[in-house]
Coordinates of C-alpha atoms and ligand atoms in Angstrom, one line a residue:
X1 CA 119.1 132.5 130.3
X2 CA 119.1 130.9 133.7
X3 CA 118.7 127.2 133.6
X4 CA 116.7 126.9 136.9
X5 CA 113.8 129.1 137.8
X6 CA 114.0 131.7 140.5
X7 CA 113.1 130.2 143.9
X8 CA 114.0 126.6 142.8
X9 CA 113.9 124.4 145.9
X10 CA 117.4 123.0 146.3
X11 CA 117.7 120.8 149.4
X12 CA 118.1 117.3 150.7
X13 CA 116.0 114.5 152.0
X14 CA 115.9 112.0 154.9
X15 CA 113.4 109.8 156.7
X16 CA 112.8 109.5 160.4
X17 CA 113.1 105.8 160.6
X18 CA 116.5 105.9 158.9
X19 CA 118.1 108.7 160.9
X20 CA 116.3 109.7 164.1
X21 CA 117.0 106.8 166.5
X22 CA 115.6 107.6 169.9
X23 CA 113.2 104.7 169.5
X24 CA 111.8 104.9 173.0
X25 CA 112.5 108.5 173.6
X26 CA 109.7 110.8 175.1
X27 CA 106.9 108.3 174.8
X28 CA 107.6 107.1 171.2
X29 CA 105.8 103.9 170.3
X30 CA 107.1 100.9 168.5
X31 CA 107.3 101.3 164.7
X32 CA 107.3 98.7 161.9
X33 CA 110.9 99.8 161.1
X34 CA 112.0 99.1 164.6
X35 CA 111.5 95.4 163.9
X36 CA 114.0 95.1 161.0
X37 CA 117.5 93.9 161.7
X38 CA 120.6 95.1 160.0
X39 CA 121.8 93.4 156.7
X40 CA 124.3 93.8 153.9
X41 CA 124.3 93.6 150.1
X42 CA 124.5 89.8 150.5
X43 CA 122.6 89.2 153.7
X44 CA 118.9 90.4 153.7
X45 CA 117.4 92.3 156.6
X46 CA 115.1 90.2 158.8
X47 CA 111.8 91.0 160.3
X48 CA 111.3 89.8 163.9
X49 CA 107.9 90.0 165.5
X50 CA 109.5 90.3 168.9
X51 CA 112.6 92.4 169.6
X52 CA 115.4 89.9 170.1
X53 CA 118.0 90.6 172.8
X54 CA 121.5 91.0 171.3
X55 CA 120.2 91.5 167.8
X56 CA 121.1 94.8 166.0
X57 CA 118.2 96.9 164.8
X58 CA 119.6 99.9 163.0
X59 CA 116.6 102.2 163.5
X60 CA 116.9 102.1 167.3
X61 CA 119.8 104.5 167.3
X62 CA 120.3 105.2 163.6
X63 CA 122.5 108.4 163.4
X64 CA 120.7 109.9 166.5
X65 CA 119.4 112.8 164.6
X66 CA 116.9 112.9 167.5
X67 CA 119.8 114.3 169.6
X68 CA 121.7 116.1 166.8
X69 CA 119.0 117.8 164.8
X70 CA 120.2 121.4 165.5
X71 CA 123.7 120.6 164.5
X72 CA 122.5 118.8 161.3
X73 CA 120.1 121.6 160.3
X74 CA 122.9 124.1 160.9
X75 CA 125.0 122.1 158.4
X76 CA 122.2 122.0 155.9
X77 CA 121.9 125.8 156.3
X78 CA 125.6 126.1 155.7
X79 CA 125.2 124.4 152.4
X80 CA 122.5 126.9 151.6
X81 CA 119.5 124.5 151.6
X82 CA 116.3 126.2 150.5
X83 CA 114.3 123.2 151.6
X84 CA 114.7 120.0 153.6
X85 CA 112.5 117.0 153.2
X86 CA 112.1 114.9 156.3
X87 CA 109.5 112.6 157.7
X88 CA 107.5 112.6 160.9
X89 CA 107.6 109.4 162.9
X90 CA 103.9 108.5 163.3
X91 CA 104.7 106.7 166.6
X92 CA 106.1 109.9 168.2
X93 CA 102.7 111.5 167.6
X94 CA 100.4 108.5 168.2
X95 CA 102.5 105.8 169.8
X96 CA 100.1 103.0 169.2
X97 CA 98.2 104.6 166.3
X98 CA 94.8 104.2 167.9
X99 CA 95.5 106.4 171.0
X100 CA 92.7 108.9 171.9
X101 CA 95.1 111.8 172.4
X102 CA 98.4 112.6 170.7
X103 CA 101.7 112.5 172.6
X104 CA 102.6 116.2 173.3
X105 CA 106.3 115.5 173.7
X106 CA 106.4 114.2 170.1
X107 CA 104.5 117.1 168.8
X108 CA 106.9 119.5 170.5
X109 CA 109.9 117.7 169.3
X110 CA 108.9 118.3 165.6
X111 CA 107.9 121.9 166.5
X112 CA 111.5 122.4 167.6
X113 CA 112.8 121.1 164.3
X114 CA 110.4 123.2 162.3
X115 CA 111.1 126.3 164.3
X116 CA 114.9 125.8 163.9
X117 CA 114.4 125.4 160.1
X118 CA 112.3 128.6 160.0
X119 CA 115.1 130.4 161.9
X120 CA 117.5 129.2 159.2
X121 CA 115.2 130.1 156.3
X122 CA 114.7 126.4 155.2
X123 CA 111.4 125.4 153.8
X124 CA 110.1 122.1 155.2
X125 CA 108.8 119.3 152.9
X126 CA 107.2 116.9 155.2
X127 CA 106.5 113.2 154.5
X128 CA 103.7 112.1 156.7
X129 CA 104.5 108.4 156.5
X130 CA 107.8 107.1 155.2
X131 CA 108.2 103.3 155.5
X132 CA 107.1 103.5 159.1
X133 CA 103.8 103.1 161.0
X134 CA 102.7 102.1 164.6
X135 CA 103.5 98.4 165.0
X136 CA 100.3 98.1 167.1
X137 CA 98.2 98.9 164.1
X138 CA 99.8 96.0 162.2
X139 CA 99.6 93.5 165.1
X140 CA 96.1 94.3 166.3
X141 CA 94.4 95.5 163.1
X142 CA 96.4 93.9 160.2
X143 CA 98.0 97.1 158.9
X144 CA 96.6 98.8 155.8
X145 CA 94.7 95.7 154.7
X146 CA 92.2 96.9 157.3
X147 CA 90.0 99.8 156.3
X148 CA 89.9 101.1 159.9
X149 CA 93.5 102.3 159.6
X150 CA 92.3 105.0 157.2
X151 CA 90.7 106.9 160.0
X152 CA 93.8 106.5 162.3
X153 CA 96.0 108.0 159.6
X154 CA 93.6 110.8 158.8
X155 CA 93.5 111.7 162.5
X156 CA 97.3 111.7 162.6
X157 CA 97.6 113.8 159.5
X158 CA 95.0 116.2 160.7
X159 CA 96.8 116.6 164.0
X160 CA 99.9 117.6 162.0
X161 CA 98.1 120.0 159.7
X162 CA 96.6 121.7 162.8
X163 CA 99.6 121.8 165.0
X164 CA 102.1 122.9 162.4
X165 CA 99.8 125.4 160.5
X166 CA 101.9 128.2 159.3
X167 CA 105.1 126.3 159.8
X168 CA 104.7 123.8 157.0
X169 CA 103.4 124.3 153.5
X170 CA 104.6 121.3 151.5
X171 CA 103.3 117.8 152.6
X172 CA 103.7 114.4 151.0
X173 CA 101.2 111.8 152.1
X174 CA 103.0 108.5 151.7
X175 CA 106.6 107.7 150.7
X176 CA 106.9 105.6 147.5
X177 CA 103.3 104.6 147.6
X178 CA 103.7 102.4 144.5
X179 CA 105.8 100.0 146.6
X180 CA 102.5 98.9 147.9
X181 CA 102.1 97.1 144.6
X182 CA 105.0 94.8 145.3
X183 CA 105.8 92.0 147.7
X184 CA 108.6 94.3 148.9
X185 CA 106.0 96.8 150.2
X186 CA 103.8 94.4 152.1
X187 CA 105.6 95.1 155.3
X188 CA 107.6 98.3 154.6
X189 CA 104.7 100.2 153.1
X190 CA 101.5 98.5 154.0
X191 CA 102.3 97.2 157.5
X192 CA 101.0 93.7 156.7
X193 CA 102.9 91.4 159.1
X194 CA 104.8 88.5 157.6
X195 CA 103.5 85.1 158.6
X196 CA 106.8 84.3 160.2
X197 CA 110.1 86.0 161.1
X198 CA 112.7 86.3 158.3
X199 CA 113.5 88.3 155.2
X200 CA 110.6 90.4 153.9
X201 CA 111.8 91.6 150.5
X202 CA 111.4 88.6 148.3
X203 CA 108.5 87.1 146.4
X204 CA 106.8 84.3 148.2
X205 CA 106.4 81.3 145.8
X206 CA 103.4 80.2 147.9
X207 CA 101.6 83.6 147.7
X208 CA 97.9 83.2 147.6
X209 CA 95.0 85.3 146.1
X210 CA 94.2 86.3 149.7
X211 CA 97.8 87.7 150.1
X212 CA 97.4 89.7 146.8
X213 CA 93.9 90.9 147.8
X214 CA 95.3 92.3 151.1
X215 CA 98.0 94.1 149.1
X216 CA 95.7 95.7 146.5
X217 CA 93.1 96.6 149.1
X218 CA 95.8 97.9 151.4
X219 CA 97.0 100.2 148.7
X220 CA 93.4 101.2 147.9
X221 CA 93.0 102.2 151.6
X222 CA 96.1 104.3 151.4
X223 CA 94.8 106.1 148.3
X224 CA 91.6 106.9 150.3
X225 CA 93.6 108.0 153.3
X226 CA 95.8 110.2 151.1
X227 CA 92.7 111.7 149.4
X228 CA 91.1 112.5 152.7
X229 CA 94.3 114.0 154.0
X230 CA 94.6 116.2 151.0
X231 CA 91.1 117.5 151.6
X232 CA 91.8 118.1 155.3
X233 CA 95.1 119.9 154.5
X234 CA 93.4 122.3 152.2
X235 CA 90.5 122.9 154.6
X236 CA 92.8 123.6 157.5
X237 CA 95.1 125.9 155.6
X238 CA 94.5 126.9 151.9
X239 CA 98.2 127.6 151.7
X240 CA 99.0 123.9 152.1
X241 CA 100.3 122.1 149.0
X242 CA 100.1 118.3 149.1
X243 CA 102.0 115.9 146.9
X244 CA 102.1 112.3 146.1
X245 CA 105.4 110.5 146.2
X246 CA 106.1 107.7 143.7
X247 CA 109.2 105.5 143.4
X248 CA 110.3 106.5 139.9
X249 CA 110.3 103.4 137.8
X250 CA 112.1 103.9 134.5
X251 CA 112.0 100.7 132.4
X252 CA 113.3 100.6 128.8
X253 CA 112.6 97.9 126.3
X254 CA 115.7 95.7 126.0
X255 CA 115.2 95.4 122.2
X256 CA 113.0 96.8 119.5
X257 CA 111.1 93.5 119.5
X258 CA 107.4 94.7 119.8
X259 CA 107.0 92.1 122.7
X260 CA 109.7 93.9 124.6
X261 CA 108.2 97.3 123.8
X262 CA 104.8 96.3 125.1
X263 CA 106.3 94.8 128.2
X264 CA 108.3 98.0 128.9
X265 CA 105.2 100.1 128.3
X266 CA 103.3 98.0 130.7
X267 CA 106.0 98.1 133.3
X268 CA 106.1 101.9 133.0
X269 CA 102.3 102.3 133.2
X270 CA 101.9 99.9 136.1
X271 CA 105.0 101.1 137.9
X272 CA 104.1 104.8 137.8
X273 CA 100.6 105.5 136.5
X274 CA 98.7 102.9 138.6
X275 CA 99.3 105.2 141.6
X276 CA 99.9 108.5 139.7
X277 CA 96.5 108.4 138.1
X278 CA 94.6 107.9 141.3
X279 CA 96.5 110.5 143.2
X280 CA 96.8 113.2 140.5
X281 CA 93.7 112.5 138.4
X282 CA 91.5 111.1 141.1
X283 CA 90.6 107.8 139.4
X284 CA 92.3 104.5 138.6
X285 CA 93.9 104.2 135.1
X286 CA 92.1 102.3 132.4
X287 CA 94.5 99.4 132.7
X288 CA 93.9 98.8 136.4
X289 CA 91.0 96.3 136.1
X290 CA 93.2 94.1 133.9
X291 CA 95.8 94.1 136.7
X292 CA 93.2 93.1 139.3
X293 CA 91.8 90.4 137.0
X294 CA 95.2 88.9 136.4
X295 CA 96.0 88.9 140.1
X296 CA 92.7 87.3 140.8
X297 CA 91.7 90.0 143.2
X298 CA 88.5 91.9 143.8
X299 CA 89.0 95.4 145.2
X300 CA 86.9 96.3 148.2
X301 CA 84.9 99.2 146.7
X302 CA 82.5 100.9 149.1
X303 CA 80.0 103.6 148.6
X304 CA 81.7 107.0 148.4
X305 CA 85.2 105.7 147.5
X306 CA 85.1 107.0 144.0
X307 CA 84.0 110.4 145.2
X308 CA 86.7 110.5 147.9
X309 CA 89.4 109.7 145.4
X310 CA 88.1 112.4 143.0
X311 CA 87.9 115.0 145.7
X312 CA 91.4 114.5 147.1
X313 CA 93.8 115.0 144.2
X314 CA 97.3 116.2 144.9
X315 CA 98.8 119.6 144.0
X316 CA 102.1 118.3 142.8
X317 CA 103.9 115.1 141.9
X318 CA 107.1 114.0 143.6
X319 CA 109.2 111.0 143.0
X320 CA 112.5 109.3 143.8
X321 CA 114.9 108.4 141.0
X322 CA 118.0 106.4 141.3
X323 CA 118.4 104.2 138.3
X324 CA 116.7 102.7 135.2
X325 CA 116.0 99.1 134.3
X326 CA 115.5 97.1 131.1
X327 CA 112.6 94.8 130.3
X328 CA 113.0 91.8 128.2
X329 CA 110.6 89.0 127.2
X330 CA 113.6 86.7 126.7
X331 CA 114.0 84.6 129.8
X332 CA 117.7 84.2 129.2
X333 CA 118.6 87.9 129.4
X334 CA 120.8 88.6 132.4
X335 CA 119.4 90.2 135.5
X336 CA 120.6 93.4 137.1
X337 CA 120.1 94.0 140.8
X338 CA 118.2 96.8 142.4
X339 CA 116.4 97.4 145.7
X340 CA 113.0 97.5 144.2
X341 CA 113.1 97.2 140.4
X342 CA 115.3 94.5 139.2
X343 CA 115.5 93.9 135.5
X344 CA 117.8 93.1 132.6
X345 CA 121.3 94.5 132.5
X346 CA 121.6 97.6 130.2
X347 CA 124.9 97.3 128.2
X348 CA 125.0 101.1 127.9
X349 CA 125.0 101.9 131.6
X350 CA 127.3 101.4 134.5
X351 CA 126.0 100.3 137.9
X352 CA 126.8 101.3 141.5
X353 CA 128.4 98.9 143.9
X354 CA 124.9 97.8 144.8
X355 CA 124.0 97.0 141.2
X356 CA 121.9 100.1 140.6
X357 CA 122.2 101.2 136.9
X358 CA 123.2 104.8 136.8
X359 CA 121.2 106.7 134.2
X360 CA 120.9 110.5 134.2
X361 CA 119.3 110.6 130.8
X362 CA 116.6 108.3 132.1
X363 CA 115.7 111.1 134.6
X364 CA 115.1 113.5 131.8
X365 CA 113.0 110.9 129.9
X366 CA 111.0 110.3 133.1
X367 CA 110.5 114.0 133.9
X368 CA 109.2 114.6 130.3
X369 CA 106.9 111.6 130.3
X370 CA 105.3 112.3 133.7
X371 CA 104.9 116.0 133.1
X372 CA 103.3 115.6 129.8
X373 CA 100.8 113.2 131.3
X374 CA 99.9 115.2 134.4
X375 CA 100.8 118.8 133.8
X376 CA 101.3 119.5 137.6
X377 CA 104.5 120.8 139.1
X378 CA 107.1 118.0 139.7
X379 CA 109.7 117.7 142.5
X380 CA 112.5 115.1 142.6
X381 CA 112.6 114.3 146.3
X382 CA 115.2 111.5 146.2
X383 CA 118.2 110.9 144.0
X384 CA 121.8 110.0 144.8
X385 CA 124.6 107.5 144.8
X386 CA 124.9 104.9 147.6
X387 CA 128.6 104.3 147.8
X388 CA 131.4 103.2 150.2
X389 CA 133.3 106.3 151.3
X390 CA 136.9 105.7 152.4
X391 CA 138.9 108.3 154.4
X392 CA 141.9 109.4 152.3
X393 CA 145.4 109.8 153.5
X394 CA 144.8 113.5 154.2
X395 CA 142.0 112.5 156.6
X396 CA 139.2 113.7 154.3
X397 CA 136.5 112.2 152.2
X398 CA 137.0 112.9 148.5
X399 CA 133.7 111.7 147.1
X400 CA 134.3 112.8 143.4
X401 CA 132.1 109.8 142.2
X402 CA 129.1 111.2 144.1
X403 CA 129.7 114.7 142.7
X404 CA 129.9 113.2 139.2
X405 CA 126.6 111.3 139.7
X406 CA 124.8 114.4 141.0
X407 CA 126.2 116.7 138.4
X408 CA 125.0 114.5 135.5
X409 CA 121.5 114.3 137.1
X410 CA 121.3 118.1 137.6
X411 CA 122.3 118.5 133.9
X412 CA 119.5 116.2 133.0
X413 CA 117.1 118.2 135.1
X414 CA 118.2 121.4 133.3
X415 CA 117.5 119.6 130.0
X416 CA 114.0 118.6 131.1
X417 CA 113.3 122.2 132.2
X418 CA 114.4 123.3 128.7
X419 CA 112.0 120.7 127.3
X420 CA 109.2 122.6 129.1
X421 CA 108.9 120.6 132.3
X422 CA 107.7 122.5 135.4
X423 CA 110.3 121.2 137.9
X424 CA 110.2 123.0 141.2
X425 CA 112.7 121.3 143.5
X426 CA 115.4 118.8 144.0
X427 CA 116.2 117.1 147.3
X428 CA 119.0 114.5 147.0
X429 CA 118.6 111.5 149.2
X430 CA 120.5 111.0 152.4
X431 CA 122.0 114.4 152.4
X432 CA 123.5 113.2 155.7
X433 CA 124.7 109.5 155.9
X434 CA 121.9 107.4 157.3
X435 CA 120.7 103.8 157.5
X436 CA 120.0 102.1 154.1
X437 CA 116.3 101.1 153.7
X438 CA 116.9 98.0 151.6
X439 CA 120.0 96.6 153.4
X440 CA 120.0 98.3 156.8
X441 CA 123.6 99.2 156.4
X442 CA 125.5 102.4 157.2
X443 CA 128.2 101.4 154.7
X444 CA 126.0 102.4 151.8
X445 CA 126.4 106.2 152.1
X446 CA 124.6 108.9 150.2
X447 CA 125.6 112.0 152.3
X448 CA 127.3 115.3 151.8
X449 CA 127.9 114.9 155.5
X450 CA 129.8 111.9 156.8
X451 CA 128.5 110.3 160.1
X452 CA 130.9 108.2 162.1
X453 CA 129.1 104.9 162.5
X454 CA 129.6 101.5 160.9
X455 CA 127.3 98.5 160.0
X456 CA 127.6 97.0 163.5
X457 CA 126.7 100.2 165.3
X458 CA 130.3 101.3 166.2
X459 CA 131.3 104.9 166.0
X460 CA 131.0 108.2 167.9
X461 CA 128.4 109.6 165.5
X462 CA 130.4 112.8 164.9
X463 CA 129.7 114.6 161.6
X464 CA 132.2 115.6 158.9
X465 CA 131.9 117.5 155.6
X466 CA 132.8 115.5 152.5
X467 CA 134.0 117.2 149.2
X468 CA 130.5 117.0 147.9
X469 CA 129.4 119.3 150.8
X470 CA 131.4 122.3 149.3
X471 CA 130.4 121.4 145.8
X472 CA 126.7 121.3 146.5
X473 CA 127.0 124.6 148.4
X474 CA 128.4 126.2 145.2
X475 CA 125.6 124.6 143.1
X476 CA 122.9 126.1 145.3
X477 CA 124.7 129.5 145.6
X478 CA 124.8 129.7 141.8
X479 CA 121.2 128.3 141.3
X480 CA 122.6 125.3 139.4
X481 CA 124.8 127.3 137.0
X482 CA 128.2 126.2 138.3
X483 CA 128.4 122.4 138.5
X484 CA 132.2 122.1 138.2
Ligands
BG6_501 C1 114.0 104.9 148.5 C2 113.4 105.1 149.9 O1 113.5 103.7 148.0 O2 115.3 104.7 148.3 C3 114.4 105.5 150.9 O3 112.4 106.1 149.9 C4 115.7 104.7 150.7 O4 113.9 105.3 152.2 C5 116.3 105.1 149.3 O5 116.7 104.9 151.7 C6 117.6 104.5 149.0 O6 117.5 103.1 149.1 P1 118.6 102.4 150.0 O7 118.1 101.0 150.1 O8 119.9 102.5 149.4 O9 118.5 103.0 151.4

């Protein structure tokens, strides 16, 4: 029996802010991502309110997919991609976010991409907002903490549904929406400007109830915006399928101590179901009020909010999955690094060079858990290994470690399908090398396709196939049967 269903959506994923570049091209406005400097595993990226002359901002050029999209899509087609997940840069469509009319050049740019994909037989999976929004909406309105931003987003999303009717069927409203629960997401996800220039990722020891209120209300506003967008998408074209996108959080209890078990359950629920329940079931989970109480926040409920959430539930659940973590109530347990979810080191797992604990079986566990809770189709829209790729003596990139990582995760997917999970697609992250979101580096590469560019912006941007390119081509051609 075939392990993957007929029509399974094999593909790859990218995000505009990490690959497009062209930051001022054809009327594009300033995005939040354009204000983040480069960094490394040891040096955090910095936010700067004003663009500093002489400072390197990786999104400004990125891998210039803006200028290379045909060549890149041709390479995806050569691998046999059935689908390609990419995001639209909000600032190409509405440069300031509150503009009366959309920017036609931006609309036509994405039409060109979609048309080229159609010509190549690749199904688009479009993220409407991926860690990027008009900087003006943050500076002048306060980002998602302000309820007015809901309408700007809905206008933007509605413009996309109308313009690209018939060209796009699968939409995702917000990338990793659950990052809005964390300090990490205040700027990246919610567009709440830091009080001063500097790193944005870390917990602020002086965080106030007001800061937390902005965060929880900002996320509530995103839920409302997402629900309204789902309704608009269905009205404009009943063929549209809209998904949520959650950063897959897979915490294990470090020991069988019931305290650890409870802490891990709480981390799983909070990390995944806080957002999943609202977006899939149309209401907050029973544990949500406890979270608000503990954070000391009052959510800004308005008349009609509950009905809006209930009316805008998604058609499918998508998520990213890179690693798992361990939860311990013992303060001495050693910490493991991660871009979003740090935790205790798991002695059974190996970690990537960036400290992410590699765990294919955790993916199967996660798929089973989420499917049994929601019973809607699932899609893995990010997964992969960020690694340093060195050119070998024969001039090629032999990335067997990446193949090994992906192979084990695909095996885990096949296992989950056998367990009864309705998994409809798989789009490994950074199918072409791009800028890392957490560190702003090029050195942390995920791609099947190598891009000649380094952390400082040097390189001629030419593209090359790695060994994983041919391997993935074979995986797709055999619908996941041949993983050798
Ligand atoms: C996810 C994001 O968190 O992880 C992507 O949706 C990101 O934007 C990816 O690039 C990998 O993280 P990083 O930090 O290695 O780029």
